[in-house]
Coordinates of C-alpha atoms and ligand atoms in Angstrom, one line a residue:
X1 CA -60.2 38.2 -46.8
X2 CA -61.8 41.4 -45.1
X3 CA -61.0 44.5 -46.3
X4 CA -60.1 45.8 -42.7
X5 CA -57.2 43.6 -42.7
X6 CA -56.0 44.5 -45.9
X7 CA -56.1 48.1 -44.9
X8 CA -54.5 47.6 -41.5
X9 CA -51.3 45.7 -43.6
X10 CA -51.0 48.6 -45.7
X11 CA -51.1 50.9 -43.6
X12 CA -48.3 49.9 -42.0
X13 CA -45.1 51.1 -43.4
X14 CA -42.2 49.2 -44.3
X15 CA -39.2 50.2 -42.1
X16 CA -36.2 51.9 -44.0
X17 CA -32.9 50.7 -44.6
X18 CA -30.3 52.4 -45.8
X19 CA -29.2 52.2 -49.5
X20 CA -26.1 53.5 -49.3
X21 CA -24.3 54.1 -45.8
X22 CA -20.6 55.4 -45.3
X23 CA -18.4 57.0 -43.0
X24 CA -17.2 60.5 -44.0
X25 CA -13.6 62.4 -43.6
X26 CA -15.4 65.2 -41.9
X27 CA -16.4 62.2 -39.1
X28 CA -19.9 62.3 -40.1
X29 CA -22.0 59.0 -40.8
X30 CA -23.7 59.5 -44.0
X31 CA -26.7 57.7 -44.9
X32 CA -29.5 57.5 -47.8
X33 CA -32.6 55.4 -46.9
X34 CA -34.4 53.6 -48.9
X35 CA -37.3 55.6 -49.2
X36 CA -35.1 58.4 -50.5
X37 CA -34.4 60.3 -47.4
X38 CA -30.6 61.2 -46.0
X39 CA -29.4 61.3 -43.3
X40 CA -26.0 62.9 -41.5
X41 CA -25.2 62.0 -38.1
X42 CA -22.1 63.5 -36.4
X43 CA -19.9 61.4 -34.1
X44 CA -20.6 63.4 -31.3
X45 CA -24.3 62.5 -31.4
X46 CA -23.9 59.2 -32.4
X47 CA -21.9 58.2 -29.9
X48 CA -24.6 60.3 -27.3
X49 CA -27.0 57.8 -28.5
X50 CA -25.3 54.8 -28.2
X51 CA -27.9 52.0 -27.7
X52 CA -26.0 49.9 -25.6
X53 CA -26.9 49.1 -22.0
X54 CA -23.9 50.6 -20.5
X55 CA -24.4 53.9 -22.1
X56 CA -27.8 53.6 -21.6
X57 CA -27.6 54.0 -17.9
X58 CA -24.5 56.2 -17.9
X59 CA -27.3 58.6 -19.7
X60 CA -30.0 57.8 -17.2
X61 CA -27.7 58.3 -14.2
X62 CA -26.6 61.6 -15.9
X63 CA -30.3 62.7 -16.3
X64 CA -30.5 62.5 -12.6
X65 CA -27.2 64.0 -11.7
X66 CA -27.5 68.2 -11.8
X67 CA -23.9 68.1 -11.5
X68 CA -23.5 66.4 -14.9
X69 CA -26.0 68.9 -16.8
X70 CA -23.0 70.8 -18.1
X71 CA -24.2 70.6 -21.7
X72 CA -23.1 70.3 -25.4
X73 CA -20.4 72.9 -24.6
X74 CA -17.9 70.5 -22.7
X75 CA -18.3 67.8 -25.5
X76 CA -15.0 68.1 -27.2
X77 CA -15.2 66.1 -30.8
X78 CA -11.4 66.1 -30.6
X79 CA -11.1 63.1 -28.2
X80 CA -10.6 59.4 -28.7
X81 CA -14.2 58.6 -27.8
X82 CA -16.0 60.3 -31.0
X83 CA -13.3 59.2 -33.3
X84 CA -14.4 56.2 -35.4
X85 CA -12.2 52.9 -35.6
X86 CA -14.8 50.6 -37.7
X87 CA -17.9 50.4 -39.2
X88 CA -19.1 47.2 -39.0
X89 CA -22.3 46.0 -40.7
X90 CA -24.5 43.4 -38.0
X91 CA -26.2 41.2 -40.0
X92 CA -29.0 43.0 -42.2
X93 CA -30.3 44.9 -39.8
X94 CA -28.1 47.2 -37.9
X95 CA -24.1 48.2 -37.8
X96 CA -21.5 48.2 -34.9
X97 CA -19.4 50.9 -34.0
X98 CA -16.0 50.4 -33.0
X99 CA -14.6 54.2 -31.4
X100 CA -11.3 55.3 -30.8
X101 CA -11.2 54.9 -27.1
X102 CA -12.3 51.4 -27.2
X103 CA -16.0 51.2 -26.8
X104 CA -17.7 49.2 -29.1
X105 CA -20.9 47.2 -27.8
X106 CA -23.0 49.7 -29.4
X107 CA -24.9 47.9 -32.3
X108 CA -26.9 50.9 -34.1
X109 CA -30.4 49.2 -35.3
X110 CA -31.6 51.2 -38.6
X111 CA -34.4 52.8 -36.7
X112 CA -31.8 54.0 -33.7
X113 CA -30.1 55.4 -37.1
X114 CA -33.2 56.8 -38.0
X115 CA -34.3 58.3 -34.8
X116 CA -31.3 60.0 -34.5
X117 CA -31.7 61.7 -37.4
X118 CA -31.5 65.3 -36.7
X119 CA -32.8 67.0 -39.5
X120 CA -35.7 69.4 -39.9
X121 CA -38.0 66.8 -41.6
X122 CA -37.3 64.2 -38.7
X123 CA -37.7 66.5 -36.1
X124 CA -41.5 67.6 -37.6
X125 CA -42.4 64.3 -38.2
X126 CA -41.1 63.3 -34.5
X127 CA -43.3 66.3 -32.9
X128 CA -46.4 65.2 -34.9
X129 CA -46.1 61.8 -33.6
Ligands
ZN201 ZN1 -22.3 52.3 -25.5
ZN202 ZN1 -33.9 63.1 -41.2

């Protein structure tokens, strides 16, 4: 066995889970990872980065659209779209989302989790990279 190789598999990291993951009252997602970091993700930017194709070219027309750069300011966490229905866990891998207005083909992979962890450790590690 060459010692390249060995160093190339362990170089590579293991992807994180999450230990624990629940939904709390305040409407945030909580998560702790397996290696040890946490992680709080509102609704509001959960449901922003919902992986699923339909929202994923809602987002890309919007990019496109000058009209629809209005901003944070007209999100309103109030409404039926950023309240949460169900959590649902996807196999081992990822959960589904079920929101309050009735969307729910967003399946949330743990490293869409991850990467939209907001936090000031994830945001330095994500400008390094
Ligand atoms: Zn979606
Ligand atoms: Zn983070």
């Amino acid at each position: 066995m060459s010692p390249a190789w060995e160093d190339c598999v362990a170089g590579h990291r293991e992807e994180p889970a999450p230990a624990e993951l629940r939904w709390e009252e305040d409407g945030t997602l909580f998560l702790e990872w397996s290696d040890g970091h946490q992680s709080r993700l509102g609704a509001v930017r959960l449901r922003a980065g919902c992986p699923c194709a339909g929202c994923r070219e809602e987002r890309a027309a919007a990019a496109h659209d000058p009209a629809r750069e209005a901003g944070p300011a007209t999100v309103d966490p109030s409404l039926s779209r950023y309240r949460l229905r169900k959590l649902e866990r996807v196999g081992r891998y990822a959960v589904s989302v079920d929101w309050g207005d009735g969307h729910n083909t967003g399946i949330y992979s743990w490293s869409v989790l991850r990467d939209l962890c907001d936090c000031f450790l994830c945001r330095m590690e994500r400008d390094e990279a």
